[in-house]
Short mmCIF file of N, CA and C in Angstrom, two decimals:
data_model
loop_
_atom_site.label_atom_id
_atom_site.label_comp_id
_atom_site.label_asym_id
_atom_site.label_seq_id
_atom_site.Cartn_x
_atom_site.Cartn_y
_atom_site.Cartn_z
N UNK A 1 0.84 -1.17 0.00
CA UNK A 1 0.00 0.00 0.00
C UNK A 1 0.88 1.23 0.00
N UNK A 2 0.36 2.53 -0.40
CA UNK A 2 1.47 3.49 -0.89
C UNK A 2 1.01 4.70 0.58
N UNK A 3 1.69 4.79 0.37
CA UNK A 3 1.60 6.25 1.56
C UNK A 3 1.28 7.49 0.80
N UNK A 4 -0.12 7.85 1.43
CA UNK A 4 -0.44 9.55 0.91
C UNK A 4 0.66 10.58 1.37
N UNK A 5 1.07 10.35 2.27
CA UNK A 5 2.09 11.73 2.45
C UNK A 5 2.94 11.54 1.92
N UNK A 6 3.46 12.83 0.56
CA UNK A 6 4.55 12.90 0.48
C UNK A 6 5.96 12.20 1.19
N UNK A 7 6.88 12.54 0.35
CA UNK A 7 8.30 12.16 0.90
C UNK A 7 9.21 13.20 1.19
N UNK A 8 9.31 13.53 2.23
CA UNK A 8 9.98 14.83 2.73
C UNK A 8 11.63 14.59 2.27
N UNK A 9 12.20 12.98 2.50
CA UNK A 9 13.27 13.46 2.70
C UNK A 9 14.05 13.52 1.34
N UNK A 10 15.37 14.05 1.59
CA UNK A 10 16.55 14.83 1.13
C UNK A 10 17.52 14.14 1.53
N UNK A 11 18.52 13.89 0.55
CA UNK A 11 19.79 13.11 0.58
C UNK A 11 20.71 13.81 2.05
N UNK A 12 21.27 13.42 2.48
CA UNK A 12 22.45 14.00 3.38
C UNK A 12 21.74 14.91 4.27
N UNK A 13 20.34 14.39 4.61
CA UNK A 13 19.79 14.97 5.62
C UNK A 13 19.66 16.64 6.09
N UNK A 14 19.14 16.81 4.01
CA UNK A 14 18.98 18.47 3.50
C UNK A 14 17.66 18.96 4.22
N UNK A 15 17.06 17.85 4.66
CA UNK A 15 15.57 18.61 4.78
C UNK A 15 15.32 19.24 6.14
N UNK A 16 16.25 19.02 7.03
CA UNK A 16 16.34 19.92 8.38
C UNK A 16 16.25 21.12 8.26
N UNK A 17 14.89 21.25 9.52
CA UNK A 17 14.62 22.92 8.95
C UNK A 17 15.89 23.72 9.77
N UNK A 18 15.97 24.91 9.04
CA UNK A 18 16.83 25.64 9.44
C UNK A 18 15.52 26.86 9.73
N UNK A 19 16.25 27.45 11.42
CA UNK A 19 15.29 28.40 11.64
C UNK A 19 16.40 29.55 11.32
N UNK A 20 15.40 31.23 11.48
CA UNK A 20 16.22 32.21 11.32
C UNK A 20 16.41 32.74 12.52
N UNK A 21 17.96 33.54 11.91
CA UNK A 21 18.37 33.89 12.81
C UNK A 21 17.60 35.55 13.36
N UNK A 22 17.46 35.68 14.35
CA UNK A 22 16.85 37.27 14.90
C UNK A 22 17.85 37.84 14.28
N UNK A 23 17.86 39.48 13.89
CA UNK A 23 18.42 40.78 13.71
C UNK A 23 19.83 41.08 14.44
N UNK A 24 19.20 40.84 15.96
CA UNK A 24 19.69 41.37 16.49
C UNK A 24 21.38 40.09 17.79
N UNK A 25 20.66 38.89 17.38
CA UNK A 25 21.72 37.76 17.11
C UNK A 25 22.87 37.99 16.37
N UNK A 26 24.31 37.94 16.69
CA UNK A 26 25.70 38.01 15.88
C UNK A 26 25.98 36.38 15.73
N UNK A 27 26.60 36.36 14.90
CA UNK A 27 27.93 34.98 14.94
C UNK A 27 28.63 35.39 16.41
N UNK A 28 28.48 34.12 16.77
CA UNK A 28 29.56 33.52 17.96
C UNK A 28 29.30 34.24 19.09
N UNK A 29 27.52 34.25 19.15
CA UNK A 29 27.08 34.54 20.46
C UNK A 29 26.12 33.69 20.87
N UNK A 30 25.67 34.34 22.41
CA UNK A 30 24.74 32.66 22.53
C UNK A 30 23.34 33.80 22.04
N UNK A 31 22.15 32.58 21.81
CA UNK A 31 21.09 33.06 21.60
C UNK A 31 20.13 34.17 22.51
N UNK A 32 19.60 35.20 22.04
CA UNK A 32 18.62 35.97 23.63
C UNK A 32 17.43 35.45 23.36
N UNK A 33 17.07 35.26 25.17
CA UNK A 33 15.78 34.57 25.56
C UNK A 33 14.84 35.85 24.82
N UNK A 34 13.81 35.35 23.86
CA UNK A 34 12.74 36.14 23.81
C UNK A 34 12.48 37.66 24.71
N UNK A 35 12.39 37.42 25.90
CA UNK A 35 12.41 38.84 26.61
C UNK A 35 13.24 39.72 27.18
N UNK A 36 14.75 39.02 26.59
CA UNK A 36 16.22 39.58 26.98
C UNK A 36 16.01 41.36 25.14
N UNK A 37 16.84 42.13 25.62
CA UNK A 37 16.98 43.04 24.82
C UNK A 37 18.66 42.96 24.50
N UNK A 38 19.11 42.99 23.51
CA UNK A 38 20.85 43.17 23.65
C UNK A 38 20.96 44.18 24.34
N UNK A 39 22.25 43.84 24.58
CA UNK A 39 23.02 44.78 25.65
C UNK A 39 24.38 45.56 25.15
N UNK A 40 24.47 45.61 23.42
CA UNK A 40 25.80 46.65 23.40
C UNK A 40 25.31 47.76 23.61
N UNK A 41 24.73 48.49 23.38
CA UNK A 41 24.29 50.38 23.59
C UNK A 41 23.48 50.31 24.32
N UNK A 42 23.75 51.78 25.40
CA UNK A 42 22.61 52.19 25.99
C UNK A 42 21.57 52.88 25.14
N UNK A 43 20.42 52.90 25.63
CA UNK A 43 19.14 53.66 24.82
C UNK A 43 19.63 55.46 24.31
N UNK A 44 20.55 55.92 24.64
CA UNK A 44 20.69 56.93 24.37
C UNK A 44 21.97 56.76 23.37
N UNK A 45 22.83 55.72 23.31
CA UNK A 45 23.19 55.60 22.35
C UNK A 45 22.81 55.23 20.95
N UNK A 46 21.58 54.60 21.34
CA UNK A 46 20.64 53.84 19.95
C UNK A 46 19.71 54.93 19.77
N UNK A 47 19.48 55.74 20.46
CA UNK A 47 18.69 57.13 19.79
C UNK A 47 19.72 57.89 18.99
N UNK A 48 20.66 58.12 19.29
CA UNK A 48 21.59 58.90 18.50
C UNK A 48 22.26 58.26 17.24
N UNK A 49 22.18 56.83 17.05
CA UNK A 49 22.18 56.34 16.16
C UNK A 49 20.84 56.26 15.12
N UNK A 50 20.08 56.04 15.66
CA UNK A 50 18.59 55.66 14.64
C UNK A 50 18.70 57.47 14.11
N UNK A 51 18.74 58.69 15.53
CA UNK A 51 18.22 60.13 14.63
C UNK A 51 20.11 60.31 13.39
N UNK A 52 21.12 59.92 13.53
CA UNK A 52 22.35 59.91 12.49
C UNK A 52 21.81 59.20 11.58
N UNK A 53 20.95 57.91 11.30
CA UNK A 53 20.50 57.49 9.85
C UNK A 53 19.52 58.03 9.85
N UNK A 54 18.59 58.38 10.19
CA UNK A 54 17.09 59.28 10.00
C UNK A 54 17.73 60.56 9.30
N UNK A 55 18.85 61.64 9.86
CA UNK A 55 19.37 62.45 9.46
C UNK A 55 19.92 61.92 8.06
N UNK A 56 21.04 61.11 7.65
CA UNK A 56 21.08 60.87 6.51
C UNK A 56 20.43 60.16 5.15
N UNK A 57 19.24 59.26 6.10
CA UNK A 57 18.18 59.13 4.77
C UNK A 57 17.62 60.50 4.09
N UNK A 58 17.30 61.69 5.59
CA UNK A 58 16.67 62.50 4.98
C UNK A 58 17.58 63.11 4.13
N UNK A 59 18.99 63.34 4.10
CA UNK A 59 19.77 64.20 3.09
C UNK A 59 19.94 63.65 1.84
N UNK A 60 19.93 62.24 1.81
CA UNK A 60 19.64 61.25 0.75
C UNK A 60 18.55 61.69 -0.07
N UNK A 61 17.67 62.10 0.71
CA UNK A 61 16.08 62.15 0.28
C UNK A 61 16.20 63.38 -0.41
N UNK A 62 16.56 64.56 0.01
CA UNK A 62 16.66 65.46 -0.11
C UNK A 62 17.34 65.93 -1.37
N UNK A 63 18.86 65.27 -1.43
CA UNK A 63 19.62 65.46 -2.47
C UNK A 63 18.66 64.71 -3.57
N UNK A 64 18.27 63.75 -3.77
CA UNK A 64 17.38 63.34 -4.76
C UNK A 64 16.40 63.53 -5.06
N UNK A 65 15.58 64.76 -4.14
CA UNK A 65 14.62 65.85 -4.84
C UNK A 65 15.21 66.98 -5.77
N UNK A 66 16.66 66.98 -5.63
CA UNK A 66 17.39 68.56 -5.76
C UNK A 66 17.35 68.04 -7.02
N UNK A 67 18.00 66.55 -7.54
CA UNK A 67 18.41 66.30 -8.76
C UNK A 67 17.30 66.06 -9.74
N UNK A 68 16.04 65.28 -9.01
CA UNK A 68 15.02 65.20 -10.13
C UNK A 68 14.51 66.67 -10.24
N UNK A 69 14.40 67.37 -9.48
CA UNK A 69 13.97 69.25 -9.82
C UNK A 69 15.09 69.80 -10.75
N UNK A 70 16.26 69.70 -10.93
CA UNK A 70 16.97 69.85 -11.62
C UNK A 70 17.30 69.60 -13.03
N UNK A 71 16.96 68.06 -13.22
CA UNK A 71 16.73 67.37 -14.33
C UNK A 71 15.23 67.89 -15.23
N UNK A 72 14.07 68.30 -14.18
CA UNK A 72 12.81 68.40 -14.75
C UNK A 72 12.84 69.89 -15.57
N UNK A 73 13.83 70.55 -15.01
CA UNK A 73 14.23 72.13 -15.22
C UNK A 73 15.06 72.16 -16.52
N UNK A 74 15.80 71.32 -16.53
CA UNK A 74 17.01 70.79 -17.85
C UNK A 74 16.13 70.56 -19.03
N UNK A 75 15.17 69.64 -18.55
CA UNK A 75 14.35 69.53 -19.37
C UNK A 75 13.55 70.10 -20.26
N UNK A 76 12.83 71.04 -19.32
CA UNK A 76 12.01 72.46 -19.63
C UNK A 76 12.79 72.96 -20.77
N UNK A 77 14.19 73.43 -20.23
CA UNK A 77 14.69 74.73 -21.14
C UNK A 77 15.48 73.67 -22.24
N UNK A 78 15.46 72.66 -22.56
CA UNK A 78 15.97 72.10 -23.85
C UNK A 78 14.90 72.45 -24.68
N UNK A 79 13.30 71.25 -23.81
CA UNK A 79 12.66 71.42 -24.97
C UNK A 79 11.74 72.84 -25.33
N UNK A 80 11.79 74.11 -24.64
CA UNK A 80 11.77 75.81 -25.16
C UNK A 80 12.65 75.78 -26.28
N UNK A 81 14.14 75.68 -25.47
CA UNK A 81 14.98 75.70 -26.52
C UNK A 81 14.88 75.07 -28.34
N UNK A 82 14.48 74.12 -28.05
CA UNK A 82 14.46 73.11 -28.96
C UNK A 82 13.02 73.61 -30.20
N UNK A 83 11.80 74.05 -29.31
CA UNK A 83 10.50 74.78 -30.02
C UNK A 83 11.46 76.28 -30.47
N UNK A 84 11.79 76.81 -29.95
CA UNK A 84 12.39 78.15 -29.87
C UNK A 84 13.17 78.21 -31.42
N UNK A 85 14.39 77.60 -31.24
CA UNK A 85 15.17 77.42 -32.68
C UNK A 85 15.25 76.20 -33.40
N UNK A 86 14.12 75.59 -33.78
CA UNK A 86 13.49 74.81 -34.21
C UNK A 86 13.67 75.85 -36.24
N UNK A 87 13.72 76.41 -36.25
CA UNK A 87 13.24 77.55 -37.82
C UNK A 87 14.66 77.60 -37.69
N UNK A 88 15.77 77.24 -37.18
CA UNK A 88 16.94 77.57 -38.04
C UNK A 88 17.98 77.38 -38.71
N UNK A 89 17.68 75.75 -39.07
CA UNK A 89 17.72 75.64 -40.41
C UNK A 89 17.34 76.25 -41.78
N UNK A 90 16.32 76.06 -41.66
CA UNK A 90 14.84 76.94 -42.72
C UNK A 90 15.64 77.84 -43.29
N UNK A 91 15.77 79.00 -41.76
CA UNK A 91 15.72 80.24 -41.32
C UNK A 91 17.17 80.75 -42.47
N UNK A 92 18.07 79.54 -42.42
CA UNK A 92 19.83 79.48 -42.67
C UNK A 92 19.40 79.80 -44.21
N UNK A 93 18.54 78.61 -44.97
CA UNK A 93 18.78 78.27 -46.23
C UNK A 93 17.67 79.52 -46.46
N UNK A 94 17.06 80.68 -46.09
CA UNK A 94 16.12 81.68 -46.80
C UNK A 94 16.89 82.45 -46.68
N UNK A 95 17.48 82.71 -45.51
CA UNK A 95 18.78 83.85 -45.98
C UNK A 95 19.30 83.84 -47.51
N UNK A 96 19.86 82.75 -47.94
CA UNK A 96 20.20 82.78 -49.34
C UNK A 96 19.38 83.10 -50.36
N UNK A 97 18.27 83.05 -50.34
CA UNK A 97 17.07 83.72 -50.93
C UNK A 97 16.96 85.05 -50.48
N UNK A 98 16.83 85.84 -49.55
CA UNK A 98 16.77 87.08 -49.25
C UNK A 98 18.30 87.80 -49.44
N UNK A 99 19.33 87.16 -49.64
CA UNK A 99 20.52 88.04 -49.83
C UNK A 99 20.79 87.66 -51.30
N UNK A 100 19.95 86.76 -52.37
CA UNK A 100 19.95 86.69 -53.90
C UNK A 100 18.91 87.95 -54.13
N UNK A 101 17.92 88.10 -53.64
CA UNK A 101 17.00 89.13 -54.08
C UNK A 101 17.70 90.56 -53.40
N UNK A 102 18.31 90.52 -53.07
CA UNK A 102 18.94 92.07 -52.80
C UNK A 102 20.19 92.24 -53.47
N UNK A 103 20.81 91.10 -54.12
CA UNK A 103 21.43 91.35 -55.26
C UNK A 103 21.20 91.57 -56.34
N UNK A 104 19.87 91.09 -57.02
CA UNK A 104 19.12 91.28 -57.59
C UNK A 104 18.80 92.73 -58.19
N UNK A 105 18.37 92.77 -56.74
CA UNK A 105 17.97 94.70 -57.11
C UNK A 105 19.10 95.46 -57.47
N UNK A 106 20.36 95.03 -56.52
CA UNK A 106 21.53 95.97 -56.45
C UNK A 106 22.28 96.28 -58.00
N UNK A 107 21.81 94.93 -58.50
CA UNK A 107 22.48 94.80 -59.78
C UNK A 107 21.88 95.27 -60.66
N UNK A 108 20.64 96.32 -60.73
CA UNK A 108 19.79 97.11 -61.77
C UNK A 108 20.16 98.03 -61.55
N UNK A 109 20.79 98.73 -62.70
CA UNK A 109 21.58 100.26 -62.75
C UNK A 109 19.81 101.16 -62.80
N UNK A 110 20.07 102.31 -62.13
CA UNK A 110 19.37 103.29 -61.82
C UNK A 110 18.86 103.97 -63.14
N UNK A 111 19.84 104.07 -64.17
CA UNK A 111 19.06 105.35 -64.76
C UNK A 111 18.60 103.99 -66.07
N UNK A 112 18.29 102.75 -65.83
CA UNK A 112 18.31 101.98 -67.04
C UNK A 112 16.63 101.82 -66.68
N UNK A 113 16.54 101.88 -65.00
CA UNK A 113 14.97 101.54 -64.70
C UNK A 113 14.12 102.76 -64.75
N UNK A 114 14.81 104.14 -64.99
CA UNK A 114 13.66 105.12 -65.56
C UNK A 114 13.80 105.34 -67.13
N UNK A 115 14.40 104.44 -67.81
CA UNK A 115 14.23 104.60 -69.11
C UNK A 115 13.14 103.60 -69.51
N UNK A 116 13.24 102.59 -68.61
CA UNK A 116 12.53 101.12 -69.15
C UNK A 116 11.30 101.22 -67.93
N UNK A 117 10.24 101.36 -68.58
CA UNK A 117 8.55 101.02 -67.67
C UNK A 117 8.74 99.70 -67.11
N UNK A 118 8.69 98.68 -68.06
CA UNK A 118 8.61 97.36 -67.59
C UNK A 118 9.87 97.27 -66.87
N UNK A 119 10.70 97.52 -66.72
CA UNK A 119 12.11 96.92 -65.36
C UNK A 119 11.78 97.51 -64.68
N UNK A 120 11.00 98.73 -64.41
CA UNK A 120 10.82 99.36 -63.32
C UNK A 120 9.96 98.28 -62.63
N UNK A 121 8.56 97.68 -62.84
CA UNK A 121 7.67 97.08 -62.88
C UNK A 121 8.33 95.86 -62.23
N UNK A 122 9.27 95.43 -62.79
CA UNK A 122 10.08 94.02 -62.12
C UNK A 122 10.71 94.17 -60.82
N UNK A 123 11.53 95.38 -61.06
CA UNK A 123 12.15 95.95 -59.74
C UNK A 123 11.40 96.20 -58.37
N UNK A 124 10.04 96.43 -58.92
CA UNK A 124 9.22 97.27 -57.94
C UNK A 124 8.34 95.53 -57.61
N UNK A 125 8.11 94.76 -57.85
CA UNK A 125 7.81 93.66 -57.30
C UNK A 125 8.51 92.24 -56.71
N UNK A 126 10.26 92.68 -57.35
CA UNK A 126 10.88 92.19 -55.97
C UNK A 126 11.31 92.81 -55.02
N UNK A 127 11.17 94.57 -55.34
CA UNK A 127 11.12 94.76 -53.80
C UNK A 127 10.52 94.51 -53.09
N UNK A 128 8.90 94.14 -53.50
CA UNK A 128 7.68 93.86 -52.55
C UNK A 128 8.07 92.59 -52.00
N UNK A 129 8.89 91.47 -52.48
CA UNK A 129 8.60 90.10 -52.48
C UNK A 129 10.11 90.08 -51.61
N UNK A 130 11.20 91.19 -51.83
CA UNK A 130 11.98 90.99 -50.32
C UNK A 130 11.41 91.76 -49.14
N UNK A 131 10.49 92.61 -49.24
CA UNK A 131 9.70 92.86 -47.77
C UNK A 131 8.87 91.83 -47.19
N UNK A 132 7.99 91.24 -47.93
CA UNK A 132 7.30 90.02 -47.24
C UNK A 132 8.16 88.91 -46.76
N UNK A 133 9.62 88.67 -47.81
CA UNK A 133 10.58 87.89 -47.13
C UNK A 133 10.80 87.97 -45.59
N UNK A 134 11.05 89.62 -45.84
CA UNK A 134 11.74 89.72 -44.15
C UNK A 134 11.10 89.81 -43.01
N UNK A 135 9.42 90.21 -43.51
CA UNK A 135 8.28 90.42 -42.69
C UNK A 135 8.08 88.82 -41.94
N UNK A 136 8.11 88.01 -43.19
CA UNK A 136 8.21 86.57 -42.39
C UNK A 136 9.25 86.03 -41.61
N UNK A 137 10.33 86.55 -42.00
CA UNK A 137 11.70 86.15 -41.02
C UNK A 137 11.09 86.84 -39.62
N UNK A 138 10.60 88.35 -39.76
CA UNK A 138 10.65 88.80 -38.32
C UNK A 138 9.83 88.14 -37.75
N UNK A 139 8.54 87.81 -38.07
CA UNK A 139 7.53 86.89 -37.34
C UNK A 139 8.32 85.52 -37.09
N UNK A 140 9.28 85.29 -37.12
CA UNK A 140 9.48 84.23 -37.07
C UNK A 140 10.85 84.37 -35.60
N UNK A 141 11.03 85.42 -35.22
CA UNK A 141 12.08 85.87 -34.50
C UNK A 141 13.77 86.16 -35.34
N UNK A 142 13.36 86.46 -36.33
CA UNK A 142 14.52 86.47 -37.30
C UNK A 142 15.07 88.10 -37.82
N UNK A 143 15.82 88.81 -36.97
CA UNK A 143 16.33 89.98 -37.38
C UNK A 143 17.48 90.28 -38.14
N UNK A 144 17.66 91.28 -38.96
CA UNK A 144 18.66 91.55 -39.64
C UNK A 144 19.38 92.12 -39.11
N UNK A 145 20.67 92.18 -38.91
CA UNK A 145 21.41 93.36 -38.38
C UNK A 145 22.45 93.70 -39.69
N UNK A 146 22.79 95.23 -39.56
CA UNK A 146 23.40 95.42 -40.00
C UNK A 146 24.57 96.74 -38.83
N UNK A 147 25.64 95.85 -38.83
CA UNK A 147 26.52 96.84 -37.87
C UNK A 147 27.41 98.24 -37.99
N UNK A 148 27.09 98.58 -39.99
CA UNK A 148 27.95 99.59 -40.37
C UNK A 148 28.28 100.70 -39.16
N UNK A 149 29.42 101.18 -38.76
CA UNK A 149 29.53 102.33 -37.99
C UNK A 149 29.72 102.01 -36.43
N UNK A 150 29.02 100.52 -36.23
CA UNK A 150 29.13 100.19 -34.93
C UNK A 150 30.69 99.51 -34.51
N UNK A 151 30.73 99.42 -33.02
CA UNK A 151 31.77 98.97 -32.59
C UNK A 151 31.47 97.79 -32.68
N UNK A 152 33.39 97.01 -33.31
CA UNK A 152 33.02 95.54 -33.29
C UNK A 152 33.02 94.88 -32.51
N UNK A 153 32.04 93.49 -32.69
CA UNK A 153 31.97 92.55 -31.89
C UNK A 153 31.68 91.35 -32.22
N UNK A 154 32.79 90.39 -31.29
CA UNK A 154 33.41 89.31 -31.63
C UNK A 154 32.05 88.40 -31.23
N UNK A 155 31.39 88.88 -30.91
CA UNK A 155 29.87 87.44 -30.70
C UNK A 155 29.04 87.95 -31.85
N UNK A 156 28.86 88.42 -32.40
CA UNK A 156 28.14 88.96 -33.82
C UNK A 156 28.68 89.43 -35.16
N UNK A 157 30.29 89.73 -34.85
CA UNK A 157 31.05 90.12 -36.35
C UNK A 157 31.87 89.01 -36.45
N UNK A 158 32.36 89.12 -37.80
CA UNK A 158 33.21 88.59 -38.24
C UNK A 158 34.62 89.57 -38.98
N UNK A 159 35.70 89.67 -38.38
CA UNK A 159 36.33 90.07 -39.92
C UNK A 159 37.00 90.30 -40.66
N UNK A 160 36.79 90.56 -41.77
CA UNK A 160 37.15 90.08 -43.31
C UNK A 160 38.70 90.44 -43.09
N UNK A 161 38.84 92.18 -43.30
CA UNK A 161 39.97 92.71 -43.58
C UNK A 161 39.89 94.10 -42.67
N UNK A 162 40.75 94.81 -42.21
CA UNK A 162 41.38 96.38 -41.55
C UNK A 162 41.55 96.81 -42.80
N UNK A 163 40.53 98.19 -42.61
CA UNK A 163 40.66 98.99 -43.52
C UNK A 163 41.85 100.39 -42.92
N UNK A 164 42.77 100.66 -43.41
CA UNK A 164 43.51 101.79 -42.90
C UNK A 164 42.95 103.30 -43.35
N UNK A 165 42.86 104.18 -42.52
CA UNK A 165 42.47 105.97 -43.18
C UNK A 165 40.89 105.90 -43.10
N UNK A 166 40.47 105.08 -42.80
CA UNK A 166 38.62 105.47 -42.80
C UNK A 166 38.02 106.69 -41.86
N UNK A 167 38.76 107.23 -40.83
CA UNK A 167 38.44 108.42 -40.64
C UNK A 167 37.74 107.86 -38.91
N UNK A 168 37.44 106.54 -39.28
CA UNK A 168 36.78 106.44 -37.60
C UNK A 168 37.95 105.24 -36.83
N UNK A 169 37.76 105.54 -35.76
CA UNK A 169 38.31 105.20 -34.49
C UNK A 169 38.96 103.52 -35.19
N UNK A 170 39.96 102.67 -34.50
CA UNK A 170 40.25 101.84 -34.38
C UNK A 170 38.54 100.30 -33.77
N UNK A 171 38.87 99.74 -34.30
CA UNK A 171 37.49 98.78 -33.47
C UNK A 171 36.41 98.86 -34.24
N UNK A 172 35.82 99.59 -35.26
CA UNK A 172 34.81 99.81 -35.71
C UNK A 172 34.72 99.73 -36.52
N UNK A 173 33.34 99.31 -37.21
CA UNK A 173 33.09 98.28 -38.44
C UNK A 173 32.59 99.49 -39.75
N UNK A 174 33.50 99.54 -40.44
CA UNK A 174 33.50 100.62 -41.67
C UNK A 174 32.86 99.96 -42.76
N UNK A 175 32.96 98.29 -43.08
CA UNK A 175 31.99 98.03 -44.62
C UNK A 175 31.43 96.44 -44.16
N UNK A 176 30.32 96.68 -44.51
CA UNK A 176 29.72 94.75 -44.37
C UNK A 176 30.08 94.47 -45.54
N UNK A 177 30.53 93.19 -45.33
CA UNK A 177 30.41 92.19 -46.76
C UNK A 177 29.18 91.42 -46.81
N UNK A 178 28.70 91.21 -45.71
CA UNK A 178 27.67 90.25 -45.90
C UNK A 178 26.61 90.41 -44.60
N UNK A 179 25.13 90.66 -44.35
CA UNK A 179 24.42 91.38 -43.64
C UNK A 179 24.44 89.74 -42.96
N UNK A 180 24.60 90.02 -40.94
CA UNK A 180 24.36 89.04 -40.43
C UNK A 180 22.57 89.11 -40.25
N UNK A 181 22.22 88.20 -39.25
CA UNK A 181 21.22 87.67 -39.16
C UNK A 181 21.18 86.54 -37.79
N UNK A 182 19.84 87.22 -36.85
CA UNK A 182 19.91 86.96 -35.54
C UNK A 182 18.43 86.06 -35.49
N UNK A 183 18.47 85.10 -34.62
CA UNK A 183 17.26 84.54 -34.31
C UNK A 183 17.25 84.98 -32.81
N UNK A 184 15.89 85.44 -32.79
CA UNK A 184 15.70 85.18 -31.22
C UNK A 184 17.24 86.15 -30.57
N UNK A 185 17.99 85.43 -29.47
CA UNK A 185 18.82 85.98 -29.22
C UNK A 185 20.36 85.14 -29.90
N UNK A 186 20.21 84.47 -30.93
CA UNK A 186 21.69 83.98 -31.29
C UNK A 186 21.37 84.13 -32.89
N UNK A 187 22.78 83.69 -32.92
CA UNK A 187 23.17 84.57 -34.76
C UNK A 187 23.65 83.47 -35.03
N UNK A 188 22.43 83.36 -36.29
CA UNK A 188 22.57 82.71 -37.43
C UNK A 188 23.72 82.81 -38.85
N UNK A 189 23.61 84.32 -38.45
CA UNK A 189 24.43 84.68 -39.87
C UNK A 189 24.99 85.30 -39.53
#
């Protein structure tokens, strides 16, 4: 006849329960009776221990509010950043379109467009068509600068060549070669 109960045992006499050990039990001490308390610290030493980790969970705690507020803030101003100059690419490759149409014009001699009706007529509708250019750049946070006369500067100029005898001061920008161009607060061009 077979036996309903299971078979507990285990080779090499594995199946001995092992109880646990209390917390507060070391290696190579004897066991405390249930209503014994250890005896290394007095109570005023184990208060000053429990409030020293209470004190440093909370700075734990603390420092890892600082960093996720920090990170959530990083965050913020990338993705502004990121909506913000998002157009300047675009912004890069219309420049070349708005500085072809002002060559454009530059390159129609004056007294050829009051001889000729129709070039006048041409002239006078890409000027219209580089104002709406730039009307859309500005809506778009996109300014032109032009620095003739101003003092230079190395976060917005570039330059080319020193002109000698121009009559103004050392530092100051006497001819553009090429009109920059600001988004927002950084330069594109």
């Amino acid at each position: 006849m077979q036996n309903s109960k299971p078979d507990n045992t285990a080779p090499d006499g594995a199946n001995e329960q092992q109880q646990e050990t209390p917390a507060y039990e070391m290696e190579g001490t004897e066991p405390l009776a249930p209503h014994e308390k250890p005896a290394a610290a007095s109570e005023g030493d184990l208060i000053a221990a429990l409030k020293a980790e209470a004190d440093k969970a909370k700075d734990q705690m603390l420092r890892a509010l600082a960093d996720a507020e920090n990170t959530r803030k990083r965050a913020l101003k990338e993705r502004d950043d990121a909506l913000r100059y998002a157009v300047a690419n675009f912004a890069r490759d219309m420049l070349n379109v708005a500085d072809n149409l002002r060559r454009a014009l530059e390159a129609v001699p004056a007294d050829l467009m009051e001889s000729e009706p129709r070039l006048k007529n041409l002239v006078d509708g890409v000027q219209a068509t580089e104002r709406e250019l730039q009307k859309s750049l500005e809506k778009q946070g996109i300014r032109k600068i032009d620095p003739t006369g101003e003092p230079f500067n190395p976060n917005y100029h570039e330059v080319m060549f020193e002109a000698p005898g121009t009559g103004k001061p050392a530092g100051y920008v006497t001819q553009v070669v090429e009109v920059g161009y600001i988004l927002h607060d950084r330069l594109l061009r």
